[in-house]
mmCIF file of C-alpha atoms and ligand atoms in Angstrom:
data_model
loop_
_atom_site.group_PDB
_atom_site.id
_atom_site.type_symbol
_atom_site.label_atom_id
_atom_site.label_comp_id
_atom_site.label_asym_id
_atom_site.label_seq_id
_atom_site.Cartn_x
_atom_site.Cartn_y
_atom_site.Cartn_z
ATOM 1 C CA MET A 253 -37.294 -25.243 54.943
ATOM 2 C CA THR A 254 -38.216 -26.880 51.655
ATOM 3 C CA LEU A 255 -35.644 -26.266 49.002
ATOM 4 C CA MET A 256 -36.372 -27.154 45.442
ATOM 5 C CA GLN A 257 -33.762 -25.289 43.478
ATOM 6 C CA ILE A 258 -30.278 -24.355 44.594
ATOM 7 C CA THR A 259 -27.857 -22.505 42.343
ATOM 8 C CA ALA A 260 -24.110 -22.557 43.017
ATOM 9 C CA LEU A 261 -21.441 -20.409 41.358
ATOM 10 C CA SER A 262 -18.257 -22.426 41.337
ATOM 11 C CA GLY A 263 -14.587 -22.583 40.467
ATOM 12 C CA GLY A 264 -12.695 -25.858 40.311
ATOM 13 C CA VAL A 265 -11.382 -27.896 43.215
ATOM 14 C CA GLY A 266 -12.693 -25.920 46.217
ATOM 15 C CA GLY A 267 -16.068 -25.401 44.588
ATOM 16 C CA ALA A 268 -16.405 -28.993 43.409
ATOM 17 C CA ARG A 269 -15.613 -30.443 46.840
ATOM 18 C CA PHE A 270 -18.142 -28.148 48.440
ATOM 19 C CA VAL A 271 -20.869 -28.925 45.880
ATOM 20 C CA ARG A 272 -20.283 -32.661 46.390
ATOM 21 C CA GLY A 273 -20.813 -32.069 50.113
ATOM 22 C CA LEU A 274 -23.948 -30.072 49.321
ATOM 23 C CA LEU A 275 -25.369 -32.958 47.289
ATOM 24 C CA GLY A 276 -24.611 -35.319 50.163
ATOM 25 C CA THR A 277 -26.387 -33.080 52.643
ATOM 26 C CA LEU A 278 -29.421 -32.665 50.400
ATOM 27 C CA ALA A 279 -29.676 -36.436 49.894
ATOM 28 C CA GLU A 280 -29.423 -37.314 53.585
ATOM 29 C CA THR A 281 -31.975 -34.698 54.699
ATOM 30 C CA PRO A 282 -35.560 -35.889 54.076
ATOM 31 C CA ALA A 283 -36.898 -32.354 53.513
ATOM 32 C CA THR A 284 -34.464 -31.694 50.671
ATOM 33 C CA GLU A 285 -34.234 -35.108 49.081
ATOM 34 C CA GLY A 286 -35.639 -34.089 45.708
ATOM 35 C CA ALA A 287 -33.831 -30.777 45.470
ATOM 36 C CA SER A 288 -31.955 -29.986 42.295
ATOM 37 C CA VAL A 289 -28.713 -28.095 42.027
ATOM 38 C CA THR A 290 -27.615 -25.935 39.124
ATOM 39 C CA VAL A 291 -23.878 -25.324 39.104
ATOM 40 C CA VAL A 292 -22.610 -22.343 37.129
ATOM 41 C CA GLY A 293 -18.941 -23.015 36.437
ATOM 42 C CA ASN A 294 -16.087 -20.618 35.798
ATOM 43 C CA THR A 295 -14.600 -20.770 32.310
ATOM 44 C CA GLY A 296 -11.962 -18.043 32.658
ATOM 45 C CA ASP A 297 -9.320 -20.735 33.347
ATOM 46 C CA ASP A 298 -9.961 -22.367 29.970
ATOM 47 C CA ILE A 299 -6.996 -22.862 27.697
ATOM 48 C CA THR A 300 -6.222 -24.361 24.302
ATOM 49 C CA LEU A 301 -3.319 -26.837 24.451
ATOM 50 C CA PHE A 302 -2.131 -29.063 21.610
ATOM 51 C CA GLY A 303 -5.168 -27.854 19.688
ATOM 52 C CA LEU A 304 -7.493 -29.126 22.421
ATOM 53 C CA ARG A 305 -9.899 -26.998 24.441
ATOM 54 C CA VAL A 306 -9.359 -27.662 28.154
ATOM 55 C CA CYS A 307 -11.846 -26.372 30.745
ATOM 56 C CA PRO A 308 -10.157 -27.088 34.097
ATOM 57 C CA ASP A 309 -12.933 -25.903 36.396
ATOM 58 C CA LEU A 310 -15.773 -27.601 34.508
ATOM 59 C CA ASP A 311 -13.682 -30.782 34.406
ATOM 60 C CA SER A 312 -12.982 -30.707 38.157
ATOM 61 C CA LEU A 313 -16.728 -30.357 38.683
ATOM 62 C CA LEU A 314 -17.548 -33.200 36.269
ATOM 63 C CA TYR A 315 -15.021 -35.610 37.743
ATOM 64 C CA THR A 316 -15.680 -34.738 41.394
ATOM 65 C CA LEU A 317 -19.476 -34.809 41.177
ATOM 66 C CA GLY A 318 -19.347 -37.841 38.876
ATOM 67 C CA GLY A 319 -17.112 -39.897 41.169
ATOM 68 C CA GLY A 320 -14.101 -40.025 38.830
ATOM 69 C CA VAL A 321 -11.698 -37.479 40.285
ATOM 70 C CA ASP A 322 -8.158 -38.068 41.474
ATOM 71 C CA GLU A 323 -8.925 -37.458 45.149
ATOM 72 C CA ALA A 324 -5.378 -36.630 46.217
ATOM 73 C CA GLN A 325 -4.926 -33.946 43.544
ATOM 74 C CA GLY A 326 -8.522 -32.750 43.594
ATOM 75 C CA TRP A 327 -8.427 -32.492 39.769
ATOM 76 C CA GLY A 328 -7.829 -34.866 36.858
ATOM 77 C CA ARG A 329 -9.015 -38.453 36.524
ATOM 78 C CA ASP A 330 -8.558 -41.178 39.096
ATOM 79 C CA GLY A 331 -6.042 -43.886 38.218
ATOM 80 C CA ASP A 332 -4.796 -41.902 35.241
ATOM 81 C CA THR A 333 -1.512 -42.377 33.367
ATOM 82 C CA ARG A 334 0.677 -39.887 31.451
ATOM 83 C CA GLU A 335 1.638 -41.851 28.352
ATOM 84 C CA VAL A 336 0.547 -39.188 25.854
ATOM 85 C CA MET A 337 2.398 -36.387 27.664
ATOM 86 C CA THR A 338 5.513 -38.562 27.857
ATOM 87 C CA GLU A 339 5.364 -39.182 24.118
ATOM 88 C CA LEU A 340 4.795 -35.483 23.426
ATOM 89 C CA ALA A 341 7.879 -34.684 25.516
ATOM 90 C CA ALA A 342 9.912 -37.183 23.481
ATOM 91 C CA LEU A 343 8.686 -35.375 20.382
ATOM 92 C CA GLY A 344 9.762 -32.035 21.846
ATOM 93 C CA VAL A 345 6.201 -30.751 21.950
ATOM 94 C CA GLN A 346 5.562 -27.915 24.415
ATOM 95 C CA PRO A 347 4.226 -26.973 26.871
ATOM 96 C CA GLN A 348 5.015 -29.671 29.386
ATOM 97 C CA TRP A 349 4.071 -27.662 32.502
ATOM 98 C CA PHE A 350 0.347 -28.407 32.262
ATOM 99 C CA GLY A 351 -0.316 -32.003 33.290
ATOM 100 C CA LEU A 352 -2.873 -33.868 31.196
ATOM 101 C CA GLY A 353 -3.556 -37.516 31.967
ATOM 102 C CA ASP A 354 -4.509 -39.966 29.244
ATOM 103 C CA ARG A 355 -8.102 -40.514 30.363
ATOM 104 C CA ASP A 356 -8.463 -36.786 31.002
ATOM 105 C CA LEU A 357 -7.323 -36.195 27.411
ATOM 106 C CA GLY A 358 -10.351 -38.184 26.266
ATOM 107 C CA THR A 359 -12.553 -35.426 27.681
ATOM 108 C CA HIS A 360 -10.603 -32.722 25.876
ATOM 109 C CA VAL A 361 -10.580 -34.605 22.564
ATOM 110 C CA ALA A 362 -14.358 -35.113 22.742
ATOM 111 C CA ARG A 363 -14.984 -31.503 23.758
ATOM 112 C CA SER A 364 -12.786 -30.147 20.969
ATOM 113 C CA LEU A 365 -14.379 -32.450 18.413
ATOM 114 C CA TRP A 366 -17.900 -31.409 19.375
ATOM 115 C CA LEU A 367 -17.014 -27.707 19.505
ATOM 116 C CA GLY A 368 -15.470 -28.114 16.050
ATOM 117 C CA GLN A 369 -18.708 -29.637 14.822
ATOM 118 C CA GLY A 370 -20.527 -26.503 15.932
ATOM 119 C CA ALA A 371 -21.874 -27.441 19.364
ATOM 120 C CA THR A 372 -21.853 -24.713 22.012
ATOM 121 C CA LEU A 373 -19.864 -25.134 25.206
ATOM 122 C CA SER A 374 -23.193 -25.550 27.039
ATOM 123 C CA GLU A 375 -24.168 -28.423 24.743
ATOM 124 C CA VAL A 376 -20.760 -30.021 25.071
ATOM 125 C CA THR A 377 -20.830 -29.674 28.861
ATOM 126 C CA ASP A 378 -24.277 -31.257 28.933
ATOM 127 C CA ARG A 379 -23.000 -34.283 26.985
ATOM 128 C CA LEU A 380 -20.039 -34.631 29.328
ATOM 129 C CA ALA A 381 -22.345 -34.265 32.338
ATOM 130 C CA ARG A 382 -24.453 -37.185 31.070
ATOM 131 C CA ARG A 383 -21.311 -39.285 30.759
ATOM 132 C CA TRP A 384 -20.724 -38.594 34.463
ATOM 133 C CA GLY A 385 -24.319 -39.224 35.540
ATOM 134 C CA LEU A 386 -24.885 -35.703 36.822
ATOM 135 C CA PRO A 387 -28.559 -35.437 35.770
ATOM 136 C CA ASP A 388 -29.306 -38.609 37.775
ATOM 137 C CA ARG A 389 -27.843 -36.893 40.816
ATOM 138 C CA GLY A 390 -30.095 -33.860 40.316
ATOM 139 C CA VAL A 391 -27.261 -31.700 39.005
ATOM 140 C CA ARG A 392 -27.231 -29.426 35.992
ATOM 141 C CA LEU A 393 -23.801 -28.048 35.083
ATOM 142 C CA LEU A 394 -23.689 -24.830 33.061
ATOM 143 C CA PRO A 395 -20.622 -22.941 31.869
ATOM 144 C CA VAL A 396 -21.101 -19.297 32.873
ATOM 145 C CA THR A 397 -20.847 -18.337 29.215
ATOM 146 C CA ASP A 398 -20.534 -20.037 25.843
ATOM 147 C CA ALA A 399 -18.187 -17.299 24.662
ATOM 148 C CA PRO A 400 -14.518 -18.281 24.791
ATOM 149 C CA ILE A 401 -13.138 -16.138 27.609
ATOM 150 C CA GLU A 402 -9.596 -16.382 29.010
ATOM 151 C CA THR A 403 -8.037 -14.845 32.078
ATOM 152 C CA HIS A 404 -4.639 -13.272 31.481
ATOM 153 C CA VAL A 405 -2.286 -12.011 34.166
ATOM 154 C CA VAL A 406 -0.236 -8.867 33.624
ATOM 155 C CA VAL A 407 3.293 -9.296 35.048
ATOM 156 C CA ASP A 408 6.696 -7.623 34.625
ATOM 157 C CA ASP A 409 8.477 -8.509 31.398
ATOM 158 C CA GLY A 410 11.905 -8.254 33.068
ATOM 159 C CA GLY A 411 12.889 -5.239 30.945
ATOM 160 C CA GLY A 412 10.947 -2.521 32.739
ATOM 161 C CA GLY A 413 7.715 -3.175 30.872
ATOM 162 C CA GLU A 414 4.757 -5.501 31.232
ATOM 163 C CA ARG A 415 3.509 -8.619 29.526
ATOM 164 C CA ALA A 416 0.313 -10.623 29.811
ATOM 165 C CA ILE A 417 0.463 -14.386 30.259
ATOM 166 C CA HIS A 418 -2.339 -16.920 30.364
ATOM 167 C CA PHE A 419 -3.700 -17.494 33.867
ATOM 168 C CA GLN A 420 -2.655 -21.159 33.752
ATOM 169 C CA GLU A 421 0.920 -20.238 32.888
ATOM 170 C CA TRP A 422 1.008 -17.865 35.866
ATOM 171 C CA TRP A 423 -0.700 -20.294 38.250
ATOM 172 C CA VAL A 424 0.667 -23.681 37.214
ATOM 173 C CA ARG A 425 4.023 -22.930 35.605
ATOM 174 C CA HIS A 426 5.057 -20.086 37.921
ATOM 175 C CA GLY A 427 3.099 -21.069 41.032
ATOM 176 C CA ALA A 428 1.644 -17.516 41.150
ATOM 177 C CA GLU A 429 5.095 -16.267 42.208
ATOM 178 C CA LEU A 430 5.359 -13.535 39.554
ATOM 179 C CA THR A 431 3.741 -10.415 40.994
ATOM 180 C CA ALA A 432 0.380 -9.890 39.305
ATOM 181 C CA HIS A 433 -0.341 -6.262 38.413
ATOM 182 C CA ARG A 434 -3.836 -6.958 37.180
ATOM 183 C CA PHE A 435 -6.059 -9.537 35.546
ATOM 184 C CA ASN A 436 -7.468 -9.051 32.046
ATOM 185 C CA VAL A 437 -10.191 -11.345 30.873
ATOM 186 C CA ALA A 438 -10.162 -11.591 27.095
ATOM 187 C CA GLY A 439 -13.677 -11.696 25.685
ATOM 188 C CA LEU A 440 -15.430 -10.941 28.974
ATOM 189 C CA SER A 441 -17.072 -7.606 28.248
ATOM 190 C CA GLY A 442 -18.716 -8.928 25.079
ATOM 191 C CA ALA A 443 -19.724 -12.268 26.605
ATOM 192 C CA THR A 444 -23.316 -13.140 27.392
ATOM 193 C CA PRO A 445 -24.423 -15.602 30.078
ATOM 194 C CA ALA A 446 -24.961 -19.145 28.802
ATOM 195 C CA PRO A 447 -28.582 -20.311 28.389
ATOM 196 C CA GLY A 448 -30.168 -20.886 31.786
ATOM 197 C CA VAL A 449 -27.600 -19.024 33.893
ATOM 198 C CA LEU A 450 -29.621 -15.902 34.695
ATOM 199 C CA GLU A 451 -32.814 -17.926 35.095
ATOM 200 C CA ALA A 452 -31.038 -20.223 37.543
ATOM 201 C CA ILE A 453 -30.012 -17.245 39.669
ATOM 202 C CA ARG A 454 -33.359 -15.474 39.477
ATOM 203 C CA GLY A 455 -35.447 -18.593 39.973
ATOM 204 C CA ALA A 456 -33.425 -20.188 42.782
ATOM 205 C CA ASP A 457 -34.628 -20.751 46.319
ATOM 206 C CA VAL A 458 -31.064 -20.227 47.492
ATOM 207 C CA VAL A 459 -27.924 -19.087 45.688
ATOM 208 C CA VAL A 460 -24.687 -20.386 47.192
ATOM 209 C CA LEU A 461 -21.090 -19.303 46.717
ATOM 210 C CA PRO A 462 -18.800 -22.221 47.547
ATOM 211 C CA PRO A 463 -15.314 -21.471 48.922
ATOM 212 C CA SER A 464 -13.936 -20.723 45.466
ATOM 213 C CA ASN A 465 -11.237 -18.254 44.503
ATOM 214 C CA PRO A 466 -12.923 -14.827 44.815
ATOM 215 C CA VAL A 467 -10.941 -13.220 41.982
ATOM 216 C CA VAL A 468 -10.189 -15.764 39.270
ATOM 217 C CA SER A 469 -13.178 -18.103 39.839
ATOM 218 C CA ILE A 470 -16.165 -16.252 41.352
ATOM 219 C CA GLY A 471 -14.817 -12.883 40.157
ATOM 220 C CA ILE A 472 -14.871 -14.045 36.543
ATOM 221 C CA ILE A 473 -18.418 -15.392 36.838
ATOM 222 C CA LEU A 474 -19.512 -12.050 38.330
ATOM 223 C CA GLY A 475 -17.845 -10.240 35.441
ATOM 224 C CA VAL A 476 -20.036 -11.823 32.760
ATOM 225 C CA PRO A 477 -22.489 -9.032 31.919
ATOM 226 C CA GLY A 478 -25.851 -9.606 33.592
ATOM 227 C CA VAL A 479 -24.749 -12.056 36.288
ATOM 228 C CA ARG A 480 -24.085 -9.526 39.010
ATOM 229 C CA ASP A 481 -27.380 -7.745 38.330
ATOM 230 C CA ALA A 482 -29.217 -11.064 38.561
ATOM 231 C CA LEU A 483 -27.604 -11.690 41.959
ATOM 232 C CA ARG A 484 -28.598 -8.238 43.170
ATOM 233 C CA GLY A 485 -32.123 -8.740 41.910
ATOM 234 C CA THR A 486 -32.881 -12.313 42.920
ATOM 235 C CA ARG A 487 -35.372 -12.866 45.717
ATOM 236 C CA ALA A 488 -33.369 -15.858 46.894
ATOM 237 C CA PRO A 489 -30.927 -15.388 49.738
ATOM 238 C CA VAL A 490 -27.343 -15.362 48.468
ATOM 239 C CA VAL A 491 -25.031 -17.089 50.942
ATOM 240 C CA GLY A 492 -21.373 -17.987 50.732
ATOM 241 C CA VAL A 493 -18.509 -19.856 52.355
ATOM 242 C CA SER A 494 -15.229 -18.018 52.894
ATOM 243 C CA PRO A 495 -12.304 -19.521 50.964
ATOM 244 C CA LEU A 496 -9.925 -17.912 53.473
ATOM 245 C CA ILE A 497 -9.360 -19.088 57.013
ATOM 246 C CA GLY A 498 -7.358 -16.916 59.401
ATOM 247 C CA GLY A 499 -6.288 -14.628 56.556
ATOM 248 C CA ARG A 500 -4.903 -17.411 54.387
ATOM 249 C CA PRO A 501 -6.223 -19.489 51.498
ATOM 250 C CA VAL A 502 -6.703 -23.123 52.440
ATOM 251 C CA ARG A 503 -4.983 -24.137 49.203
ATOM 252 C CA GLY A 504 -3.905 -22.249 46.102
ATOM 253 C CA HIS A 505 -2.876 -18.622 45.845
ATOM 254 C CA ALA A 506 -5.967 -16.510 46.465
ATOM 255 C CA ASP A 507 -3.740 -14.109 48.396
ATOM 256 C CA ALA A 508 -1.687 -13.396 45.253
ATOM 257 C CA CYS A 509 -4.961 -12.773 43.380
ATOM 258 C CA LEU A 510 -6.397 -10.365 45.963
ATOM 259 C CA ALA A 511 -3.206 -8.279 46.230
ATOM 260 C CA PRO A 512 -3.527 -6.440 42.874
ATOM 261 C CA LEU A 513 -7.125 -5.567 43.760
ATOM 262 C CA GLY A 514 -5.971 -3.921 46.981
ATOM 263 C CA VAL A 515 -8.372 -6.136 48.917
ATOM 264 C CA GLU A 516 -7.484 -7.319 52.420
ATOM 265 C CA VAL A 517 -6.592 -11.007 52.428
ATOM 266 C CA SER A 518 -9.280 -12.083 54.888
ATOM 267 C CA ALA A 519 -12.790 -13.489 55.084
ATOM 268 C CA ALA A 520 -14.007 -9.914 55.597
ATOM 269 C CA GLY A 521 -12.065 -8.662 52.588
ATOM 270 C CA VAL A 522 -13.670 -11.302 50.368
ATOM 271 C CA ALA A 523 -17.131 -10.510 51.766
ATOM 272 C CA GLY A 524 -16.502 -6.900 50.754
ATOM 273 C CA LEU A 525 -16.157 -8.001 47.130
ATOM 274 C CA TYR A 526 -19.685 -9.452 47.290
ATOM 275 C CA ALA A 527 -21.275 -6.844 49.579
ATOM 276 C CA ASP A 528 -23.743 -5.541 46.979
ATOM 277 C CA PHE A 529 -25.599 -8.869 46.785
ATOM 278 C CA LEU A 530 -24.437 -11.043 49.698
ATOM 279 C CA ASP A 531 -26.971 -11.870 52.416
ATOM 280 C CA GLY A 532 -25.165 -14.489 54.486
ATOM 281 C CA TRP A 533 -21.474 -15.339 54.932
ATOM 282 C CA LEU A 534 -20.125 -18.419 56.654
ATOM 283 C CA VAL A 535 -16.657 -17.895 58.111
ATOM 284 C CA ASP A 536 -14.308 -19.954 60.209
ATOM 285 C CA ASP A 537 -14.529 -19.730 63.997
ATOM 286 C CA ALA A 538 -11.142 -18.002 63.882
ATOM 287 C CA ASP A 539 -12.640 -15.145 61.828
ATOM 288 C CA GLY A 540 -15.841 -14.572 63.791
ATOM 289 C CA ALA A 541 -14.655 -11.407 65.551
ATOM 290 C CA ALA A 542 -13.853 -9.424 62.376
ATOM 291 C CA THR A 543 -16.040 -6.620 61.032
ATOM 292 C CA TYR A 544 -18.155 -7.585 58.021
ATOM 293 C CA PRO A 545 -20.085 -5.439 55.552
ATOM 294 C CA PRO A 546 -23.345 -4.097 56.987
ATOM 295 C CA GLY A 547 -26.381 -6.134 55.994
ATOM 296 C CA VAL A 548 -24.462 -9.412 55.754
ATOM 297 C CA ARG A 549 -25.485 -12.019 58.333
ATOM 298 C CA VAL A 550 -22.362 -13.856 59.474
ATOM 299 C CA GLY A 551 -22.282 -17.447 60.691
ATOM 300 C CA THR A 552 -19.251 -19.204 62.160
ATOM 301 C CA THR A 553 -18.101 -22.813 62.081
ATOM 302 C CA ASP A 554 -15.027 -24.949 61.424
ATOM 303 C CA LEU A 555 -14.587 -24.240 57.679
ATOM 304 C CA LEU A 556 -11.925 -26.799 56.828
ATOM 305 C CA MET A 557 -13.239 -29.479 54.429
ATOM 306 C CA ARG A 558 -11.045 -32.317 55.715
ATOM 307 C CA ASP A 559 -13.113 -34.905 53.852
ATOM 308 C CA GLU A 560 -16.484 -35.347 52.205
ATOM 309 C CA ARG A 561 -18.204 -35.571 55.581
ATOM 310 C CA GLY A 562 -16.699 -32.225 56.551
ATOM 311 C CA ALA A 563 -17.919 -30.670 53.312
ATOM 312 C CA ARG A 564 -21.426 -32.010 54.048
ATOM 313 C CA ARG A 565 -21.389 -30.454 57.489
ATOM 314 C CA ILE A 566 -20.300 -27.067 56.107
ATOM 315 C CA ALA A 567 -22.958 -27.219 53.366
ATOM 316 C CA ALA A 568 -25.614 -28.038 55.981
ATOM 317 C CA GLU A 569 -24.514 -25.055 58.061
ATOM 318 C CA LEU A 570 -24.683 -22.808 55.002
ATOM 319 C CA LEU A 571 -28.232 -23.972 54.208
ATOM 320 C CA ALA A 572 -29.189 -23.366 57.840
ATOM 321 C CA LEU A 573 -27.812 -19.820 57.574
ATOM 322 C CA ALA A 574 -29.842 -19.328 54.390
ATOM 323 C CA GLY A 575 -32.911 -20.689 56.172
ATOM 324 C CA ARG A 576 -32.583 -18.028 58.861
ATOM 325 C CA LEU A 577 -32.565 -15.382 56.115
ATOM 326 C CA ARG A 578 -35.562 -16.525 54.120
HETATM 327 P P1 GDP B 630 -9.753 -23.881 41.692
HETATM 328 O O1 GDP B 630 -10.482 -23.350 40.504
HETATM 329 O O2 GDP B 630 -9.322 -25.305 41.531
HETATM 330 O O3 GDP B 630 -8.672 -22.970 42.196
HETATM 331 O O4 GDP B 630 -10.822 -23.982 42.835
HETATM 332 P P2 GDP B 630 -11.826 -22.920 43.430
HETATM 333 O O5 GDP B 630 -11.660 -21.554 42.878
HETATM 334 O O6 GDP B 630 -13.191 -23.511 43.426
HETATM 335 O O7 GDP B 630 -11.379 -22.957 44.939
HETATM 336 C C1 GDP B 630 -10.158 -22.490 45.400
HETATM 337 C C2 GDP B 630 -10.368 -21.927 46.788
HETATM 338 O O8 GDP B 630 -10.906 -22.949 47.641
HETATM 339 C C3 GDP B 630 -9.071 -21.473 47.438
HETATM 340 O O9 GDP B 630 -9.117 -20.075 47.645
HETATM 341 C C4 GDP B 630 -9.038 -22.222 48.778
HETATM 342 O O10 GDP B 630 -8.639 -21.406 49.838
HETATM 343 C C5 GDP B 630 -10.461 -22.706 48.945
HETATM 344 N N1 GDP B 630 -10.548 -23.937 49.701
HETATM 345 C C6 GDP B 630 -9.978 -25.126 49.388
HETATM 346 N N2 GDP B 630 -10.232 -26.041 50.372
HETATM 347 C C7 GDP B 630 -10.978 -25.393 51.316
HETATM 348 C C8 GDP B 630 -11.532 -25.792 52.572
HETATM 349 O O11 GDP B 630 -11.393 -26.920 53.049
HETATM 350 N N3 GDP B 630 -12.245 -24.843 53.274
HETATM 351 C C9 GDP B 630 -12.392 -23.569 52.811
HETATM 352 N N4 GDP B 630 -13.103 -22.710 53.533
HETATM 353 N N5 GDP B 630 -11.877 -23.162 51.621
HETATM 354 C C10 GDP B 630 -11.175 -24.065 50.889
HETATM 355 CA CA1 CA B 631 -9.904 -22.595 38.563
#
């Protein structure tokens, strides 16, 4: 199969590790050597801290695909220090629960400066992507939308009522331990896809869903008006990798995100969220016997990305599944 254009919809760490594996697979396979990958990144996790605009998922993608990520964490810069945060703590500046390294802060300062000068998030992301050499690797990184959207989590307020907190406060500060009643995404219904997003879905040879959080990563991307219709309408096969193995997230708290939706915490439950456009679904060997939505071709393999090599293998299997569907 000759693949020229692959489009991936991605969250942060899980998505970035998978896309890095995908690039590796494309480069080591002669038939796909010149392929280009457009990554549409989630921006619902974005937050303004200390007056700086932070885009955690886009940054994980930039650093991972650009070779500058802290491998152990999966996010943030390699070899980073925390001098600025330490000084802010000494000054009594809050919040302290969101870790920002010094080199990482350089990204947020530049982004905030450029946004303040009137650049769109797409333009800013493109400048950052050049810094990380992504175009040379055949990668185009697009935020799903240029509109500032933010995921908020509705939780109990402790007095019998409800309150909404920023997704990052729920996820990072509280470790997703406060029961989520629902997710509200500020700005989503009025948002439009960023330039190139719909074209990348419609014009792709294959659309891939990495093993990203189905609710707060992929779910947000799907919620930007027009994206879901483009996925339903594209002639390209849409294939995905389950982020759940044996009914559990590999890392993170996807289970706590699926609960308020009433969706079964399983590879099949996640496939059900995508059933209206999904053509192929790669699940772990442990999940092969489950019942999947009709019309979805299921492939099985070992889905744990132990290292980059493992991510390459999984990406190759996903492309093979797509090839059987084309
Ligand atoms: P985030 O934005 O940093 O939370 O990252 P994503 O949304 O892109 O990815 C998070 C999802 O990746 C979680 O639901 C994990 O279960 C999943 N994930 C992480 N590592 C692996 C892995 O090795 N294999 C599979 N199948 N899923 C993984
Ligand atoms: Ca994220």
